[in-house]
């Protein structure tokens, strides 16, 4: 007995003296429960402060079935039945169903997800054994499909989706996601938090708020406008881009078809933002770049006479305009107003191919926009040394190269901005949880043509919207408008031309430009000419844009130019001839 008691005594001395700290630490560790606290994802807001994406704090309610059995209320053990009765009205789950969920030996089951913090606090006050929570922020998109292809979406686990549909959620994921925190506390065997036990809390750091250049009202209007036109014309898709001339800021980027970020159930192609991700041959809107090169290089002026035959043999092809016509005697201004392929070629061939390529690249063709949007295409533009004989001519009127809608809008931004191209931007900056705003890094402008060349070209483009131009439907009442139509053969899925791309891109007021609006429709069935199909959409969106930002008409007279050889000059505002002492050659 003495030996036995001696051994017991020795063990007690070892446990309570030498190993006390180790055993206490092990016991504490067995009682500690550590929970990861997700960080609230930062919001994405429009330039006018409207939230396009935000995270709402939500809670998932969980249960330890073994611990719930020990639920005691006012000194009486009520167990599962009492817990189900108390929790049912708060969780909105019938008592019998909830009792089944609480019965068993599992140490972890979900009772309800996405519960508001207010309801959870009420549940927590009940003190039901084994009822715990986990943070589960919910991502919501208040404007729905109006900006979904731009903003993107996150999966159920709160992470940005990669690939199609990622949008700005993916592009700015590292700044939006924040840093998770932890909660560590002691729990008793019956699943209760020990009030006097050890607790360690490392708070989560919320993500930064990303503020866009986009205006929410204009985005909504443009989204509805492109959706209506796609449906009316039975087009495959459409895109509208609105850009601020002086800054390159994108005020709206709308595409259709699109998706509902709260119900991702359509084909994945609908998730793509087509304004960035779809390359197409621009057609006649590219004549603006050819005209800019010709004017800047001094090979033509608006008054240069161009004899335009019905057919023009060049290289290994015979080229034609969009319609048959007798031989016409136009000025270069008339060539652009009537969108003559042959006339553009006759002037453009005076510019060496390498020089023409240089101007196109200065306009941003064949290079990324700089926005970095997920899924963005930079289009296809081969070096001039690789052009075949016919491509030397087709690129002049927008076939044999491709770009996206944002790049196309950027071409007109450069002309409207006095020949200075400002790369587009989509984000103004980010704001931390403490309210510190960090602006996005500035872009580097590129001088494409001189101010005088840009001004002359802008005046020529006003005749496109005049009575003798191809886009009378793009007129905006009370404002001078400059722009260009585009009707291009469209490359289909099999790599062959199949269908058309109809577009109109322009800016206003033409003599003091504030905004560029680009409208692009892919494979419209009911009408495919750019002026008749895309022109009215441009008119509506540009009218709304000017009104939205309070841009008044300039009230200045429209430019006067000669469009046909042997005829008097006319005003871009009407076909009324202007009296002049100058005679044509």
Coordinates of C-alpha atoms in Angstrom, one line a residue:
X1 CA 0.0 0.0 0.0
X2 CA 2.9 2.4 0.8
X3 CA 4.4 1.7 -2.6
X4 CA 1.1 2.3 -4.3
X5 CA 0.4 5.5 -2.5
X6 CA 4.0 6.6 -3.3
X7 CA 3.4 6.0 -7.0
X8 CA 0.1 8.0 -6.9
X9 CA 1.8 10.8 -5.1
X10 CA 4.6 10.9 -7.6
X11 CA 2.0 11.1 -10.5
X12 CA 0.2 13.9 -8.7
X13 CA 3.4 15.8 -8.3
X14 CA 4.3 15.3 -12.0
X15 CA 0.8 16.3 -13.2
X16 CA 0.3 19.3 -10.9
X17 CA 3.9 20.6 -10.9
X18 CA 6.1 19.5 -13.7
X19 CA 3.5 18.9 -16.5
X20 CA 0.8 21.4 -15.3
X21 CA 1.5 23.9 -18.0
X22 CA 1.5 21.4 -20.8
X23 CA -1.7 19.7 -19.6
X24 CA -3.4 23.1 -19.2
X25 CA -2.4 24.1 -22.6
X26 CA -3.7 20.8 -24.1
X27 CA -7.0 21.2 -22.2
X28 CA -7.4 24.7 -23.4
X29 CA -6.7 23.7 -27.0
X30 CA -9.4 21.1 -26.9
X31 CA -11.9 23.7 -25.7
X32 CA -10.9 26.3 -28.3
X33 CA -12.9 26.8 -31.4
X34 CA -11.5 29.0 -34.2
X35 CA -13.7 30.5 -36.9
X36 CA -12.5 32.3 -40.0
X37 CA -14.4 35.6 -40.4
X38 CA -14.7 36.4 -44.2
X39 CA -14.0 40.0 -45.1
X40 CA -16.8 42.0 -46.6
X41 CA -16.0 42.4 -50.3
X42 CA -15.6 46.0 -51.4
X43 CA -18.3 47.7 -53.4
X44 CA -18.2 48.7 -57.0
X45 CA -19.9 52.1 -57.5
X46 CA -20.7 54.3 -60.5
X47 CA -19.3 57.8 -60.8
X48 CA -22.6 59.2 -59.5
X49 CA -22.3 57.0 -56.3
X50 CA -24.8 54.4 -57.2
X51 CA -23.7 50.9 -56.0
X52 CA -23.5 48.4 -58.9
X53 CA -22.2 45.6 -56.7
X54 CA -22.0 45.4 -52.9
X55 CA -21.7 42.8 -50.1
X56 CA -24.3 42.4 -47.3
X57 CA -23.4 40.8 -44.0
X58 CA -25.2 37.5 -43.7
X59 CA -24.9 34.6 -41.2
X60 CA -25.2 30.8 -41.6
X61 CA -26.8 29.2 -38.5
X62 CA -25.3 25.9 -37.6
X63 CA -26.0 23.2 -34.9
X64 CA -24.1 20.6 -32.8
X65 CA -26.8 18.0 -32.5
X66 CA -25.2 16.4 -29.4
X67 CA -25.0 19.7 -27.6
X68 CA -28.6 20.7 -28.4
X69 CA -29.9 17.7 -26.4
X70 CA -28.6 19.5 -23.2
X71 CA -30.7 22.7 -23.8
X72 CA -32.0 23.9 -20.5
X73 CA -34.6 26.6 -20.1
X74 CA -35.4 28.2 -16.7
X75 CA -33.8 25.2 -14.9
X76 CA -35.7 22.6 -16.9
X77 CA -34.0 20.5 -19.6
X78 CA -36.1 20.9 -22.8
X79 CA -33.6 19.5 -25.2
X80 CA -34.3 19.2 -29.0
X81 CA -38.1 19.8 -28.7
X82 CA -37.6 23.0 -26.8
X83 CA -34.9 24.2 -29.1
X84 CA -37.0 23.5 -32.2
X85 CA -40.0 25.4 -30.7
X86 CA -37.9 28.5 -29.8
X87 CA -35.9 28.6 -33.1
X88 CA -38.8 27.8 -35.5
X89 CA -40.3 31.3 -35.7
X90 CA -36.9 33.0 -36.1
X91 CA -35.6 30.7 -38.8
X92 CA -39.0 30.3 -40.6
X93 CA -38.7 26.5 -40.5
X94 CA -41.6 24.3 -39.2
X95 CA -41.1 22.9 -35.8
X96 CA -41.3 19.2 -36.8
X97 CA -38.8 19.7 -39.7
X98 CA -36.4 21.7 -37.5
X99 CA -36.6 19.0 -34.7
X100 CA -35.5 16.4 -37.3
X101 CA -32.6 18.6 -38.3
X102 CA -31.6 19.0 -34.7
X103 CA -31.8 15.3 -33.9
X104 CA -28.7 13.0 -34.2
X105 CA -25.1 12.7 -33.3
X106 CA -23.5 15.0 -35.9
X107 CA -21.3 17.8 -34.5
X108 CA -22.0 20.2 -37.4
X109 CA -25.1 20.7 -39.5
X110 CA -26.5 23.8 -41.3
X111 CA -29.9 25.0 -40.2
X112 CA -30.3 28.1 -42.3
X113 CA -28.1 30.2 -44.6
X114 CA -28.1 33.9 -45.4
X115 CA -29.7 34.9 -42.1
X116 CA -29.6 38.6 -41.3
X117 CA -27.3 39.7 -38.4
X118 CA -30.4 41.1 -36.6
X119 CA -32.1 37.7 -36.6
X120 CA -28.9 36.0 -35.5
X121 CA -28.5 38.3 -32.5
X122 CA -32.0 37.3 -31.4
X123 CA -31.2 33.6 -31.8
X124 CA -28.0 34.0 -29.9
X125 CA -29.8 35.6 -27.0
X126 CA -31.8 32.4 -26.5
X127 CA -28.7 30.6 -25.4
X128 CA -29.6 27.3 -27.1
X129 CA -26.7 24.8 -26.6
X130 CA -24.8 24.0 -29.7
X131 CA -26.3 26.7 -31.9
X132 CA -23.5 28.7 -33.5
X133 CA -23.0 30.8 -36.6
X134 CA -20.5 31.4 -39.4
X135 CA -20.2 34.7 -41.3
X136 CA -21.3 34.4 -45.0
X137 CA -21.4 37.7 -46.7
X138 CA -23.9 37.9 -49.7
X139 CA -22.9 39.7 -52.9
X140 CA -25.8 41.6 -54.5
X141 CA -26.1 43.6 -57.7
X142 CA -28.7 46.4 -57.3
X143 CA -28.8 47.4 -61.0
X144 CA -29.2 43.8 -62.2
X145 CA -28.5 43.1 -65.8
X146 CA -28.0 46.8 -66.7
X147 CA -24.3 46.6 -65.8
X148 CA -23.7 42.9 -65.3
X149 CA -21.5 42.3 -68.4
X150 CA -19.3 45.2 -67.1
X151 CA -19.3 44.5 -63.4
X152 CA -19.1 40.7 -63.6
X153 CA -20.1 38.4 -60.8
X154 CA -18.8 36.2 -58.0
X155 CA -19.5 32.5 -57.3
X156 CA -21.3 31.2 -54.2
X157 CA -18.0 31.0 -52.3
X158 CA -17.6 34.8 -52.7
X159 CA -14.7 34.5 -55.2
X160 CA -14.5 36.3 -58.5
X161 CA -15.3 34.1 -61.4
X162 CA -12.5 33.6 -63.9
X163 CA -13.0 33.7 -67.6
X164 CA -16.2 35.0 -69.2
X165 CA -18.3 37.0 -66.8
X166 CA -15.5 37.9 -64.5
X167 CA -15.6 41.5 -65.4
X168 CA -14.4 44.1 -62.9
X169 CA -15.0 41.7 -60.1
X170 CA -12.1 39.7 -61.5
X171 CA -10.0 42.6 -62.8
X172 CA -10.0 44.3 -59.3
X173 CA -10.3 41.1 -57.2
X174 CA -7.2 41.7 -55.2
X175 CA -8.5 45.1 -54.0
X176 CA -12.1 44.1 -53.6
X177 CA -11.7 40.9 -51.5
X178 CA -10.1 42.3 -48.3
X179 CA -8.4 40.3 -45.6
X180 CA -10.3 37.6 -43.6
X181 CA -10.2 37.8 -39.8
X182 CA -10.5 35.1 -37.0
X183 CA -12.5 34.6 -33.9
X184 CA -11.2 32.2 -31.3
X185 CA -13.1 31.3 -28.1
X186 CA -13.6 28.6 -25.5
X187 CA -16.6 26.4 -25.6
X188 CA -18.0 23.9 -23.0
X189 CA -18.8 20.3 -23.7
X190 CA -22.5 21.3 -24.2
X191 CA -21.5 23.7 -27.0
X192 CA -21.8 26.9 -25.1
X193 CA -19.3 29.8 -25.3
X194 CA -17.6 30.1 -21.9
X195 CA -18.1 33.8 -21.0
X196 CA -15.0 34.0 -18.8
X197 CA -12.9 31.8 -21.1
X198 CA -10.2 32.9 -23.4
X199 CA -11.3 34.9 -26.5
X200 CA -9.1 36.2 -29.3
X201 CA -10.5 38.3 -32.1
X202 CA -8.6 39.5 -35.2
X203 CA -11.1 41.6 -37.1
X204 CA -11.5 41.2 -40.9
X205 CA -10.3 44.1 -43.1
X206 CA -13.0 44.9 -45.7
X207 CA -12.0 45.3 -49.3
X208 CA -11.6 48.6 -51.1
X209 CA -14.4 50.3 -52.9
X210 CA -13.8 50.6 -56.7
X211 CA -15.3 53.7 -58.2
X212 CA -16.0 53.6 -62.0
X213 CA -16.1 56.3 -64.6
X214 CA -19.5 54.9 -65.7
X215 CA -22.7 56.9 -65.0
X216 CA -25.4 54.6 -63.7
X217 CA -28.3 56.3 -65.4
X218 CA -26.6 56.5 -68.8
X219 CA -25.5 52.9 -68.5
X220 CA -29.1 51.9 -67.8
X221 CA -30.4 53.9 -70.8
X222 CA -27.8 52.6 -73.1
X223 CA -28.4 49.0 -72.0
X224 CA -32.1 49.3 -72.8
X225 CA -31.4 51.0 -76.1
X226 CA -29.1 48.3 -77.4
X227 CA -31.4 45.5 -76.1
X228 CA -34.4 47.0 -77.9
X229 CA -32.5 47.4 -81.2
X230 CA -31.1 43.9 -81.1
X231 CA -34.5 42.5 -80.6
X232 CA -36.1 44.8 -83.2
X233 CA -33.6 43.9 -85.9
X234 CA -33.2 40.3 -84.8
X235 CA -29.5 40.9 -84.6
X236 CA -27.1 38.4 -83.1
X237 CA -25.8 41.0 -80.6
X238 CA -25.1 44.6 -80.1
X239 CA -22.9 47.1 -78.1
X240 CA -23.0 50.7 -77.2
X241 CA -19.9 52.7 -75.9
X242 CA -20.1 56.2 -74.6
X243 CA -16.8 58.0 -74.1
X244 CA -15.8 61.4 -72.7
X245 CA -13.8 63.2 -75.4
X246 CA -11.3 65.1 -73.3
X247 CA -10.5 62.3 -70.8
X248 CA -11.2 59.1 -72.5
X249 CA -13.4 58.0 -69.6
X250 CA -16.0 55.4 -70.5
X251 CA -19.4 56.7 -69.3
X252 CA -21.3 53.6 -70.5
X253 CA -20.4 50.2 -71.9
X254 CA -23.6 48.3 -72.7
X255 CA -23.9 44.9 -74.5
X256 CA -26.8 42.6 -75.3
X257 CA -27.6 39.7 -74.9
X258 CA -26.4 39.8 -71.3
X259 CA -27.1 37.9 -68.0
X260 CA -28.6 38.3 -64.6
X261 CA -25.8 38.1 -62.1
X262 CA -28.2 36.6 -59.5
X263 CA -29.2 33.8 -61.8
X264 CA -26.4 32.5 -64.0
X265 CA -28.3 30.0 -66.1
X266 CA -27.8 31.0 -69.7
X267 CA -25.1 29.9 -72.1
X268 CA -21.6 31.1 -71.3
X269 CA -21.3 33.2 -74.4
X270 CA -23.9 35.6 -72.9
X271 CA -21.4 36.3 -70.0
X272 CA -18.9 38.0 -72.4
X273 CA -18.7 41.7 -72.5
X274 CA -18.8 42.1 -76.3
X275 CA -17.7 45.7 -76.3
X276 CA -14.3 44.5 -75.2
X277 CA -14.3 40.8 -76.1
X278 CA -15.7 40.7 -79.7
X279 CA -13.5 41.6 -82.6
X280 CA -15.2 42.6 -85.9
X281 CA -14.2 44.2 -89.2
X282 CA -15.3 47.8 -88.9
X283 CA -16.2 48.6 -92.5
X284 CA -16.6 52.3 -93.4
X285 CA -15.9 53.7 -89.9
X286 CA -12.3 52.9 -90.7
X287 CA -12.3 55.4 -93.6
X288 CA -11.9 58.1 -90.9
X289 CA -8.3 56.8 -90.3
X290 CA -7.6 56.7 -94.0
X291 CA -8.9 60.2 -94.4
X292 CA -6.9 61.4 -91.4
X293 CA -3.7 60.0 -93.0
X294 CA -4.4 61.5 -96.4
X295 CA -5.1 64.9 -94.9
X296 CA -2.1 64.9 -92.6
X297 CA 0.3 63.7 -95.3
X298 CA -1.0 66.4 -97.6
X299 CA -2.0 64.1 -100.4
X300 CA -5.6 65.5 -100.3
X301 CA -7.8 68.3 -99.0
X302 CA -11.6 68.3 -98.6
X303 CA -11.8 70.0 -102.0
X304 CA -9.6 67.5 -103.9
X305 CA -11.5 66.2 -106.9
X306 CA -12.0 62.4 -107.2
X307 CA -13.5 60.7 -110.2
X308 CA -15.3 57.7 -108.9
X309 CA -16.1 55.0 -111.5
X310 CA -18.7 52.2 -110.9
X311 CA -15.9 49.6 -110.8
X312 CA -12.2 49.9 -110.0
X313 CA -9.7 47.2 -110.8
X314 CA -6.8 47.0 -108.4
X315 CA -4.4 44.2 -107.6
X316 CA -6.2 40.9 -108.3
X317 CA -9.7 42.2 -107.7
X318 CA -12.3 44.5 -109.1
X319 CA -13.7 46.8 -106.3
X320 CA -17.1 48.4 -106.1
X321 CA -19.2 50.6 -103.9
X322 CA -22.2 49.5 -101.9
X323 CA -24.5 50.2 -104.9
X324 CA -24.1 50.6 -108.7
X325 CA -23.8 54.2 -109.9
X326 CA -22.6 56.1 -113.0
X327 CA -19.2 57.6 -112.8
X328 CA -19.3 60.4 -110.2
X329 CA -17.2 63.5 -109.9
X330 CA -16.9 64.1 -106.2
X331 CA -14.6 66.0 -103.9
X332 CA -12.8 64.2 -101.1
X333 CA -15.4 65.6 -98.7
X334 CA -18.1 64.2 -100.9
X335 CA -16.4 60.8 -100.9
X336 CA -16.5 60.6 -97.1
X337 CA -20.1 62.0 -97.0
X338 CA -21.3 59.3 -99.4
X339 CA -18.9 56.6 -98.0
X340 CA -17.5 55.6 -101.3
X341 CA -15.1 52.7 -101.1
X342 CA -13.6 53.5 -104.5
X343 CA -13.2 57.2 -103.8
X344 CA -11.4 56.3 -100.5
X345 CA -9.1 53.9 -102.3
X346 CA -8.2 56.4 -105.0
X347 CA -7.1 58.9 -102.3
X348 CA -5.7 56.4 -99.9
X349 CA -3.4 54.7 -102.4
X350 CA -1.4 58.0 -102.5
X351 CA -0.3 57.2 -98.9
X352 CA 2.4 54.5 -98.7
X353 CA 1.2 51.3 -97.1
X354 CA 3.8 51.5 -94.2
X355 CA 2.7 55.1 -93.5
X356 CA -1.0 54.1 -93.5
X357 CA -0.2 51.3 -91.1
X358 CA 1.6 53.8 -88.8
X359 CA -1.5 56.0 -88.6
X360 CA -3.8 53.1 -87.9
X361 CA -1.6 51.9 -85.1
X362 CA -1.5 55.5 -83.7
X363 CA -5.3 55.3 -83.5
X364 CA -4.9 52.3 -81.3
X365 CA -5.6 49.5 -83.8
X366 CA -4.0 46.1 -83.2
X367 CA -3.1 46.9 -79.5
X368 CA -4.9 46.5 -76.2
X369 CA -7.0 49.4 -75.0
X370 CA -5.1 49.6 -71.8
X371 CA -8.2 48.9 -69.6
X372 CA -7.1 45.3 -69.1
X373 CA -10.7 44.0 -69.1
X374 CA -10.9 40.2 -68.7
X375 CA -11.5 38.6 -72.1
X376 CA -10.5 41.7 -74.0
X377 CA -9.4 41.2 -77.6
X378 CA -6.9 43.5 -79.3
X379 CA -8.3 42.6 -82.7
X380 CA -6.2 41.6 -85.7
X381 CA -4.1 44.0 -87.7
X382 CA -1.2 42.5 -89.7
X383 CA 2.0 44.5 -90.4
X384 CA 1.8 46.2 -93.8
X385 CA 4.7 44.2 -95.0
X386 CA 2.4 41.1 -94.7
X387 CA -0.6 42.6 -96.6
X388 CA -1.4 40.9 -99.8
X389 CA -2.1 43.1 -102.9
X390 CA -5.8 43.4 -102.3
X391 CA -5.6 43.9 -98.5
X392 CA -3.5 47.0 -99.3
X393 CA -6.8 48.5 -100.5
X394 CA -9.4 46.7 -98.3
X395 CA -7.9 48.0 -95.0
X396 CA -8.6 51.6 -96.3
X397 CA -12.4 51.0 -96.0
X398 CA -12.3 48.7 -93.0
X399 CA -12.1 45.1 -94.3
X400 CA -9.1 42.9 -93.6
X401 CA -8.6 44.1 -90.1
X402 CA -10.6 43.8 -86.9
X403 CA -11.1 45.7 -83.6
X404 CA -13.5 45.8 -80.7
X405 CA -16.1 48.5 -80.0
X406 CA -14.1 50.3 -77.4
X407 CA -11.2 50.6 -79.8
X408 CA -13.6 51.8 -82.5
X409 CA -14.9 54.6 -80.2
X410 CA -11.3 55.6 -79.4
X411 CA -10.6 56.4 -83.1
X412 CA -13.4 59.0 -83.0
X413 CA -12.3 60.3 -79.6
X414 CA -8.9 61.1 -81.1
X415 CA -10.5 63.1 -84.0
X416 CA -12.9 64.9 -81.6
X417 CA -10.1 65.7 -79.2
X418 CA -8.0 67.7 -81.8
X419 CA -6.0 64.7 -82.9
X420 CA -4.9 63.6 -79.4
X421 CA -5.9 60.1 -78.5
X422 CA -6.5 59.5 -74.8
X423 CA -6.5 55.8 -74.0
X424 CA -9.9 54.8 -72.4
X425 CA -10.3 54.4 -68.7
X426 CA -13.0 52.6 -66.8
X427 CA -12.0 53.2 -63.1
X428 CA -11.5 56.5 -61.4
X429 CA -9.8 54.9 -58.4
X430 CA -10.3 53.0 -55.1
X431 CA -11.3 54.0 -51.6
X432 CA -10.1 52.2 -48.4
X433 CA -12.3 51.4 -45.4
X434 CA -10.8 54.5 -43.7
X435 CA -12.0 56.7 -46.6
X436 CA -8.6 57.2 -48.3
X437 CA -9.1 57.6 -52.1
X438 CA -6.4 56.4 -54.4
X439 CA -6.8 57.6 -58.0
X440 CA -6.1 55.3 -60.9
X441 CA -2.8 55.9 -62.6
X442 CA -3.1 58.4 -65.5
X443 CA -2.9 57.3 -69.1
X444 CA -0.5 58.6 -71.7
X445 CA -2.1 60.5 -74.6
X446 CA -0.9 59.9 -78.1
X447 CA -0.7 62.6 -80.8
X448 CA -2.2 61.0 -84.0
X449 CA -2.7 64.0 -86.3
X450 CA -2.5 67.8 -85.9
X451 CA -5.3 69.9 -84.5
X452 CA -5.9 71.4 -87.9
X453 CA -6.2 68.0 -89.6
X454 CA -8.6 66.8 -86.8
X455 CA -10.7 70.0 -87.2
X456 CA -10.9 69.6 -91.0
X457 CA -11.8 65.9 -90.7
X458 CA -14.4 66.7 -88.1
X459 CA -16.0 69.2 -90.4
X460 CA -16.0 66.6 -93.3
X461 CA -17.7 64.1 -90.9
X462 CA -20.6 66.6 -90.3
X463 CA -21.7 66.1 -93.9
X464 CA -22.2 62.4 -93.2
X465 CA -25.1 63.4 -91.0
X466 CA -26.3 66.0 -93.5
X467 CA -28.9 65.7 -96.2
X468 CA -26.5 64.3 -98.7
X469 CA -24.7 61.9 -96.3
X470 CA -25.4 58.3 -95.3
X471 CA -26.7 59.0 -91.8
X472 CA -29.4 61.6 -91.8
X473 CA -31.1 59.4 -89.1
X474 CA -28.3 60.2 -86.7
X475 CA -29.1 63.9 -86.5
X476 CA -29.6 65.3 -82.9
X477 CA -32.0 68.2 -82.9
X478 CA -30.3 71.5 -82.2
X479 CA -26.8 70.1 -82.2
X480 CA -24.0 69.8 -84.7
X481 CA -23.1 66.1 -85.1
X482 CA -20.0 64.5 -86.8
X483 CA -19.8 60.8 -87.4
X484 CA -19.4 57.9 -89.8
X485 CA -21.5 54.9 -90.8
X486 CA -20.2 51.4 -91.1
X487 CA -21.6 48.5 -93.0
X488 CA -19.1 45.6 -93.1
X489 CA -19.1 42.0 -94.2
X490 CA -19.0 39.9 -91.0
X491 CA -16.8 36.9 -90.4
X492 CA -19.0 34.0 -89.2
X493 CA -18.2 31.0 -87.1
X494 CA -16.8 29.1 -90.0
X495 CA -14.3 31.8 -90.8
X496 CA -16.2 32.9 -93.9
X497 CA -18.1 36.1 -94.4
X498 CA -21.6 35.6 -93.2
X499 CA -24.0 38.5 -92.5
X500 CA -23.2 42.1 -91.8
X501 CA -21.9 44.4 -89.0
X502 CA -23.8 47.7 -88.9
X503 CA -22.4 50.6 -87.0
X504 CA -22.5 54.4 -86.5
X505 CA -20.0 56.3 -84.4
X506 CA -20.0 60.0 -83.9
X507 CA -19.5 62.9 -81.5
X508 CA -21.3 66.1 -80.5
X509 CA -21.3 69.0 -80.4
X510 CA -19.2 68.7 -83.5
X511 CA -17.4 72.0 -83.0
X512 CA -16.8 71.6 -79.3
X513 CA -17.0 67.8 -78.8
X514 CA -17.9 66.4 -75.4
X515 CA -19.0 62.8 -75.9
X516 CA -18.4 60.0 -78.4
X517 CA -21.2 57.4 -78.9
X518 CA -20.5 54.2 -80.8
X519 CA -23.3 51.8 -81.8
X520 CA -22.4 48.4 -83.2
X521 CA -24.9 45.7 -84.2
X522 CA -23.8 42.2 -85.2
X523 CA -25.7 40.4 -88.0
X524 CA -29.0 42.3 -88.0
X525 CA -31.6 40.7 -90.1
X526 CA -34.2 43.5 -90.4
X527 CA -32.0 46.2 -92.1
X528 CA -28.2 46.2 -92.0
X529 CA -27.0 49.6 -93.3
X530 CA -25.2 51.5 -90.5
X531 CA -27.0 54.8 -91.1
X532 CA -30.5 53.4 -91.0
X533 CA -30.0 50.7 -88.4
X534 CA -27.4 52.1 -85.9
X535 CA -28.0 55.8 -86.7
X536 CA -31.3 56.2 -84.8
X537 CA -29.8 54.4 -81.7
X538 CA -26.9 56.9 -81.8
X539 CA -29.4 59.8 -82.0
X540 CA -31.3 58.6 -78.9
X541 CA -28.3 57.8 -76.8
X542 CA -26.4 60.9 -77.7
X543 CA -29.5 63.1 -77.0
X544 CA -29.8 61.5 -73.6
X545 CA -26.1 61.9 -72.9
X546 CA -26.1 65.6 -73.8
X547 CA -29.2 66.2 -71.6
X548 CA -27.8 64.1 -68.8
X549 CA -24.6 66.1 -68.5
X550 CA -26.2 69.5 -69.3
X551 CA -24.3 70.1 -72.6
X552 CA -26.0 73.1 -74.5
X553 CA -26.0 73.5 -78.2
X554 CA -23.1 75.7 -79.5
X555 CA -25.4 77.7 -81.8
X556 CA -22.6 78.0 -84.4
X557 CA -23.2 77.6 -88.1
X558 CA -22.4 74.3 -89.8
X559 CA -19.4 74.1 -92.1
X560 CA -19.6 74.8 -95.8
X561 CA -17.8 72.5 -98.3
X562 CA -18.0 71.5 -102.0
X563 CA -19.2 67.8 -102.3
X564 CA -19.4 67.5 -106.1
X565 CA -17.2 68.9 -108.8
X566 CA -18.8 71.7 -110.7
X567 CA -21.4 72.4 -108.0
X568 CA -21.5 75.2 -105.5
X569 CA -20.5 74.5 -101.8
X570 CA -23.2 73.4 -99.4
X571 CA -23.7 73.6 -95.7
X572 CA -23.5 70.5 -93.7
X573 CA -26.8 71.5 -92.1
X574 CA -28.7 71.4 -95.3
X575 CA -28.4 71.0 -99.1
X576 CA -28.9 74.7 -99.6
X577 CA -26.2 76.0 -101.9
X578 CA -24.0 78.8 -100.6
X579 CA -23.2 81.8 -102.8
X580 CA -19.5 82.1 -103.4
X581 CA -17.2 83.8 -105.8
X582 CA -15.0 80.7 -106.0
X583 CA -15.4 78.6 -109.2
X584 CA -14.7 74.9 -109.5
X585 CA -12.1 73.5 -111.8

